[in-house]
Coordinates of C-alpha atoms in Angstrom, one line a residue:
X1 CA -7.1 19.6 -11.0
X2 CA -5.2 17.9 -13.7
X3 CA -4.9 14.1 -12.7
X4 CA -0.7 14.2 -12.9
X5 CA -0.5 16.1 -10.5
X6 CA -2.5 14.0 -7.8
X7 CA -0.6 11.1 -8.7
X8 CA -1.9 8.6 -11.5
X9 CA -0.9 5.1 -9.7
X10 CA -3.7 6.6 -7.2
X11 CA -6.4 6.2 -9.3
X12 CA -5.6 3.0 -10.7
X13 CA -5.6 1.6 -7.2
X14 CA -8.9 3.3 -6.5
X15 CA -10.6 1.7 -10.0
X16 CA -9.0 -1.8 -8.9
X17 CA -10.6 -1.4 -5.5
X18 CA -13.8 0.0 -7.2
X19 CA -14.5 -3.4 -8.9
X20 CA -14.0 -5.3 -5.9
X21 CA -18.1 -5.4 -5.4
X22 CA -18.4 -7.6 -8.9
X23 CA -16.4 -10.2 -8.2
X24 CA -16.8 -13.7 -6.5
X25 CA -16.1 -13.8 -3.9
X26 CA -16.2 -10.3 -2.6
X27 CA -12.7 -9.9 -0.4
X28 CA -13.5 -6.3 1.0
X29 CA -15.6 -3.4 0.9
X30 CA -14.8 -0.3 0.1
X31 CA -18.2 1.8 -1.0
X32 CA -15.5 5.2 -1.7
X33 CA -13.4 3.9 -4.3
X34 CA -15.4 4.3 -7.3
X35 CA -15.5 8.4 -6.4
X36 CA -11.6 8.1 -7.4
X37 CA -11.9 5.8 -10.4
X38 CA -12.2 7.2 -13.9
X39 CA -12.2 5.5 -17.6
X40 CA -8.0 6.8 -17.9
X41 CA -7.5 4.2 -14.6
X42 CA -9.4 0.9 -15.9
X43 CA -7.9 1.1 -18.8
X44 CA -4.7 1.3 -17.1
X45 CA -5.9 -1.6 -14.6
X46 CA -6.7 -3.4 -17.7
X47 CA -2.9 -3.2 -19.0
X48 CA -2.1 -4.3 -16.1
X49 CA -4.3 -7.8 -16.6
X50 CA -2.7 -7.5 -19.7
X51 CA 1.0 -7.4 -18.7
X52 CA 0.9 -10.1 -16.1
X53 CA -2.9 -11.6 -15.2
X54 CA -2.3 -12.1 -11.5
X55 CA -1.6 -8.3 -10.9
X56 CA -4.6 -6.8 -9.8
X57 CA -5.8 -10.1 -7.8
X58 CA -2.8 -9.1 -6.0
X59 CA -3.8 -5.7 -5.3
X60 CA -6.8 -6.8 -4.1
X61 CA -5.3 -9.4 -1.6
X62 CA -3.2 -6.7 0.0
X63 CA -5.7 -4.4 0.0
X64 CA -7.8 -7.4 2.2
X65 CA -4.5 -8.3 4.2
X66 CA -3.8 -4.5 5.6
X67 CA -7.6 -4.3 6.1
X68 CA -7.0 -7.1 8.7
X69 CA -3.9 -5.5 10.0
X70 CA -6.1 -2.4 10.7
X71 CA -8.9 -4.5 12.1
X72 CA -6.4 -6.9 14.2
X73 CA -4.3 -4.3 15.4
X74 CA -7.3 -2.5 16.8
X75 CA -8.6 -5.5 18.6
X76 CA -4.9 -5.8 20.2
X77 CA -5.2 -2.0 22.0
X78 CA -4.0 0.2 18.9
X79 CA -5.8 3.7 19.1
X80 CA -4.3 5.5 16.0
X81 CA -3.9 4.7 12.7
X82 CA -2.0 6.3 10.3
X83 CA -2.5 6.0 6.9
X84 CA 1.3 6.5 5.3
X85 CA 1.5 7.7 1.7
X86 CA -2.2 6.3 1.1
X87 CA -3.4 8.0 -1.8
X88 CA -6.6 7.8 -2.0
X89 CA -7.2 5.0 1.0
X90 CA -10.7 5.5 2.9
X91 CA -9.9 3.0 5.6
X92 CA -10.3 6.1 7.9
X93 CA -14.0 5.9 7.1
X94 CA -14.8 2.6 6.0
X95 CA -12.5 0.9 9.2
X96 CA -13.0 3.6 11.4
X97 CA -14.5 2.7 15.6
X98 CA -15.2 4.5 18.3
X99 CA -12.1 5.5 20.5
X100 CA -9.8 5.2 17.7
X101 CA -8.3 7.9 15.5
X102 CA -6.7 7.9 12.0
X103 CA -4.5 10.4 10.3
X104 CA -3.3 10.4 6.8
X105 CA 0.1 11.8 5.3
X106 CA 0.6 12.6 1.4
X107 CA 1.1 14.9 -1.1
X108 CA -0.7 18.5 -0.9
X109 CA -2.1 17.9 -4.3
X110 CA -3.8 14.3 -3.5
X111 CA -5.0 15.3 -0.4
X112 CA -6.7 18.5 -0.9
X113 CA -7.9 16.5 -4.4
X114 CA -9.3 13.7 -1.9
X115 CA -10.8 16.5 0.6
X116 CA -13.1 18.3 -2.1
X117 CA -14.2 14.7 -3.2
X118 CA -15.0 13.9 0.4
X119 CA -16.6 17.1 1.1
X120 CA -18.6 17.2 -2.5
X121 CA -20.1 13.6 -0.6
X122 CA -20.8 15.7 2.7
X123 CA -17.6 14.2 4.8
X124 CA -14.6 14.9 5.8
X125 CA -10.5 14.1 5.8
X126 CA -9.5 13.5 9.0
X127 CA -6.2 15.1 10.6
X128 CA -3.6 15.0 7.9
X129 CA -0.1 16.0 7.0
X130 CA 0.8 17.9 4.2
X131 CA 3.6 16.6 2.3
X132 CA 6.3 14.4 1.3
X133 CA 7.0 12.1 4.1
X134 CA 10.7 11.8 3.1
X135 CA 11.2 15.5 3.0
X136 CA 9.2 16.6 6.2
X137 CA 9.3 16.3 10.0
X138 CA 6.2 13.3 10.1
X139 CA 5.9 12.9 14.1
X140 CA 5.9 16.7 14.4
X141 CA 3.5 17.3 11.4
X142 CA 1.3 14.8 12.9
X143 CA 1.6 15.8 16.8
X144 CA 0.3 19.5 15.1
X145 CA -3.0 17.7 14.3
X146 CA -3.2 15.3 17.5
X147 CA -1.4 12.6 17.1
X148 CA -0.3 11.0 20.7
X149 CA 3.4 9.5 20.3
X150 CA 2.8 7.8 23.1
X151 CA -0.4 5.7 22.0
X152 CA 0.2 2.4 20.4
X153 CA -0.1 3.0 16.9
X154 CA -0.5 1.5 13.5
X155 CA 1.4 2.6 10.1
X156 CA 0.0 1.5 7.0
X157 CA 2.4 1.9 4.2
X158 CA 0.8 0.2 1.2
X159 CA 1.6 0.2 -2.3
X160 CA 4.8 2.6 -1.4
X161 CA 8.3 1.2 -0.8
X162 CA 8.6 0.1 -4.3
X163 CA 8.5 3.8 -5.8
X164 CA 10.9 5.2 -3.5
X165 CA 14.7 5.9 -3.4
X166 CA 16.5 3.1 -1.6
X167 CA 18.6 5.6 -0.1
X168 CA 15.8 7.5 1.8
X169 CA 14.1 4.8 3.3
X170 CA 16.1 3.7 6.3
X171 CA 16.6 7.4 7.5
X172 CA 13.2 8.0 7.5
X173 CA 11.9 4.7 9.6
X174 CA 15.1 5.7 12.2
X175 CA 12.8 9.0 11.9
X176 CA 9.9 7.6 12.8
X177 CA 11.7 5.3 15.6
X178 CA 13.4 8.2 16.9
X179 CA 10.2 9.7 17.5
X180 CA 7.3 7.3 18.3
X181 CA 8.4 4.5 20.6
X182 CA 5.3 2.0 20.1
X183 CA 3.9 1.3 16.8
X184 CA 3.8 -1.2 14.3
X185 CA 4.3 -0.1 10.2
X186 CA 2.7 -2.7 7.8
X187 CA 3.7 -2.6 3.6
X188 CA 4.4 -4.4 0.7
X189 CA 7.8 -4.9 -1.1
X190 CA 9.5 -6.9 -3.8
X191 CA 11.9 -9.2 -2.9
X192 CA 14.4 -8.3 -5.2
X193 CA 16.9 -5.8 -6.0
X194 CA 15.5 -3.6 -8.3
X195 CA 18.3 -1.4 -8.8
X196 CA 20.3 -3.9 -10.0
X197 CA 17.0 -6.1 -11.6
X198 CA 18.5 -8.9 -10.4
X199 CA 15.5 -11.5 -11.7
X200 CA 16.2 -15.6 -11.4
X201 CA 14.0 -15.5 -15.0
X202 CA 14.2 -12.7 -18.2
X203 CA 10.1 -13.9 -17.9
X204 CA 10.3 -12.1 -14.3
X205 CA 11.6 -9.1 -15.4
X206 CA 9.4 -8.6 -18.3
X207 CA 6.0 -8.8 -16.2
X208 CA 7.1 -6.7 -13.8
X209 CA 8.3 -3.5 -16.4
X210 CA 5.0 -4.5 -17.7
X211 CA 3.0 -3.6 -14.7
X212 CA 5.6 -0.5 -14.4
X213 CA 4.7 0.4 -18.1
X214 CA 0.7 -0.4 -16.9
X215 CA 1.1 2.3 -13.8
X216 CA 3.3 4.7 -15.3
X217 CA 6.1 4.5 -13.0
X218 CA 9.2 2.6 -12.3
X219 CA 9.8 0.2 -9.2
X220 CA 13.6 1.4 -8.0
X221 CA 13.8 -0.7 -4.5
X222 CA 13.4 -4.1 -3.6
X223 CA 14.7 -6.1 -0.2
X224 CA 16.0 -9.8 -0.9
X225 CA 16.7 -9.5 2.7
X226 CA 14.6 -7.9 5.0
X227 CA 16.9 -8.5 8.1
X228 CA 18.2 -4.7 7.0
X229 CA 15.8 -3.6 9.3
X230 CA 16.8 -5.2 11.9
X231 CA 20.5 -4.6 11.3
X232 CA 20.0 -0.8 9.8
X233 CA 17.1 0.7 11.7
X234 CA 15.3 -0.2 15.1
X235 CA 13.3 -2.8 14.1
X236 CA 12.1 -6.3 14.6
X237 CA 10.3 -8.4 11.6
X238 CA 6.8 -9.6 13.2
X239 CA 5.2 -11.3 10.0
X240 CA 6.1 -11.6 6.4
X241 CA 4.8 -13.5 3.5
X242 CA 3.8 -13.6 -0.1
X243 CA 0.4 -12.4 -0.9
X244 CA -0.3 -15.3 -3.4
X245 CA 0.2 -17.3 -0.1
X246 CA -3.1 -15.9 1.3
X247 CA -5.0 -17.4 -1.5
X248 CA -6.6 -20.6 0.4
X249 CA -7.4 -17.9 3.5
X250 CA -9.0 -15.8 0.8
X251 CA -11.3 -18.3 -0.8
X252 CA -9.2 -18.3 -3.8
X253 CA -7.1 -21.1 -3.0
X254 CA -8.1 -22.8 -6.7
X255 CA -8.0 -19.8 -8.4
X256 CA -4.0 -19.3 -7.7
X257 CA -2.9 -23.1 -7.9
X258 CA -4.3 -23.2 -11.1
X259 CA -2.1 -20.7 -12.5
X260 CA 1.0 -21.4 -14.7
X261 CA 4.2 -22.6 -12.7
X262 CA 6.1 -19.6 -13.8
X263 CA 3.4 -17.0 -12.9
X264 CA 3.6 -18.4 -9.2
X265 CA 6.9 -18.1 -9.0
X266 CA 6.6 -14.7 -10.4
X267 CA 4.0 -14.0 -7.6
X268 CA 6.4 -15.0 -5.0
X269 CA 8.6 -11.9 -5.4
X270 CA 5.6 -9.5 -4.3
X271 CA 5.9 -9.7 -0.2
X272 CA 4.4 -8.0 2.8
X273 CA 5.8 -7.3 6.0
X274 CA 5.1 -5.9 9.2
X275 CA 7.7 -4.1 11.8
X276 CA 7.7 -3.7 15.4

């Protein structure tokens, strides 16, 4: 299958998780990632050291902070999981416990890409959608393959909003509201508007269409002001924060404060959030 089709950004992700077990100190583990990396996606991981240094610690902080989301939200009572737009995201095998199931919703093309890799290993994909979330019925699509509406539930949504048309995203959380009246949806965000690239600094804007020249996409949405989700959709904010701000948690509290002025401030425009 050629690789465009599945979804480059995927694979970049995957090779940045891949080389998570080299590094000091180790933050997660994820023993599936290097079956999705490939020379193509470190090179592009390395343009994105290149572009702005702190990029890929970053996506190795958020792929440790919705680990814990996962792993605290299960301790809570959650019984589902749903893994939202997660490319090639093995937290259904490497996060998975007894008595809770997880479900995945993508593309066709990177899920049945992600199936035969699974199967060529000797496992399986769990219960997935089919599709583009924005485009098809989710809750129904997932109550076809036993998802209980009724079960508390956790979303994860990484490494999405920032891709997607700003127009499409409020309908399709009042969507998911409409339909599943206890769940929590973790993701990441930039706190700007990126339709209008409003950046404080012109050094801002140039890391960040670095990393989008790195990936091979463009970032259209942003939130300055995540109280639209209170306001425009069913939602309360439980926990936000920057992801550089997890540093001292992580072990890496040196490691960030030591970096230029400008690059923190830089870092403080990449956000997570979680809705209730």
């Amino acid at each position: 299958m050629d690789i465009n089709e599945v979804g480059f950004t995927a694979f970049v992700i995957a090779s940045i998780r891949a080389l998570e077990e080299d590094k000091s100190p180790v933050l997660f583990n994820d023993p599936y990632a290097r079956w999705f990396s490939n020379e193509r996606a470190v090179g592009a991981a390395r343009q994105m050291d290149a572009a702005f240094p702190p990029s890929t610690t970053m996506v190795r902080f958020r792929t440790r902070h919705f680990n814990g989301f996962v792993e605290r939200g299960i301790e809570a009572g959650a019984r589902q999981v749903v893994l939202l737009g997660g490319g090639f995201d093995m937290r259904a095998h490497h996060l998975a416990r007894p008595g809770v199931a997880f479900f995945e919703v993508d593309q066709r093309a990177v899920l049945e890409f992600k199936r035969t890799v699974l199967a060529d290993h000797g496992m399986e994909q769990p219960p997935s959608v089919y599709g583009n979330y924005l485009e098809v019925d989710v809750p129904h699509g997932l109550a076809r393959v036993g998802f209980d509406p009724e079960v508390p539930t956790l979303i994860v949504w990484e490494g999405n909003t920032m891709y997607l048309p700003p127009d499409l995203i409020m309908p399709f959380l009042n969507r998911l509201a409409g339909a599943m009246p206890t769940f929590s949806i973790a993701f990441d965000y930039f706190s700007v508007d990126l339709q209008k690239r409003e950046f404080e600094t012109d050094e801002d804007m140039e890391r960040l269409e670095g990393v989008e020249r790195a990936m091979g996409a463009s970032f259209p949405t942003g939130f300055p002001d995540l109280t639209v989700f209170e306001t425009q959709a069913p939602y309360r904010v439980a926990d936000s924060g920057t992801f550089a701000g997890l540093a001292e948690e992580y072990g890496l509290g040196d490691m960030v404060a030591a970096y230029p002025e400008d690059w923190r401030e830089t870092l403080k425009l990449y956000r997570y959030c979680v809705l209730v």
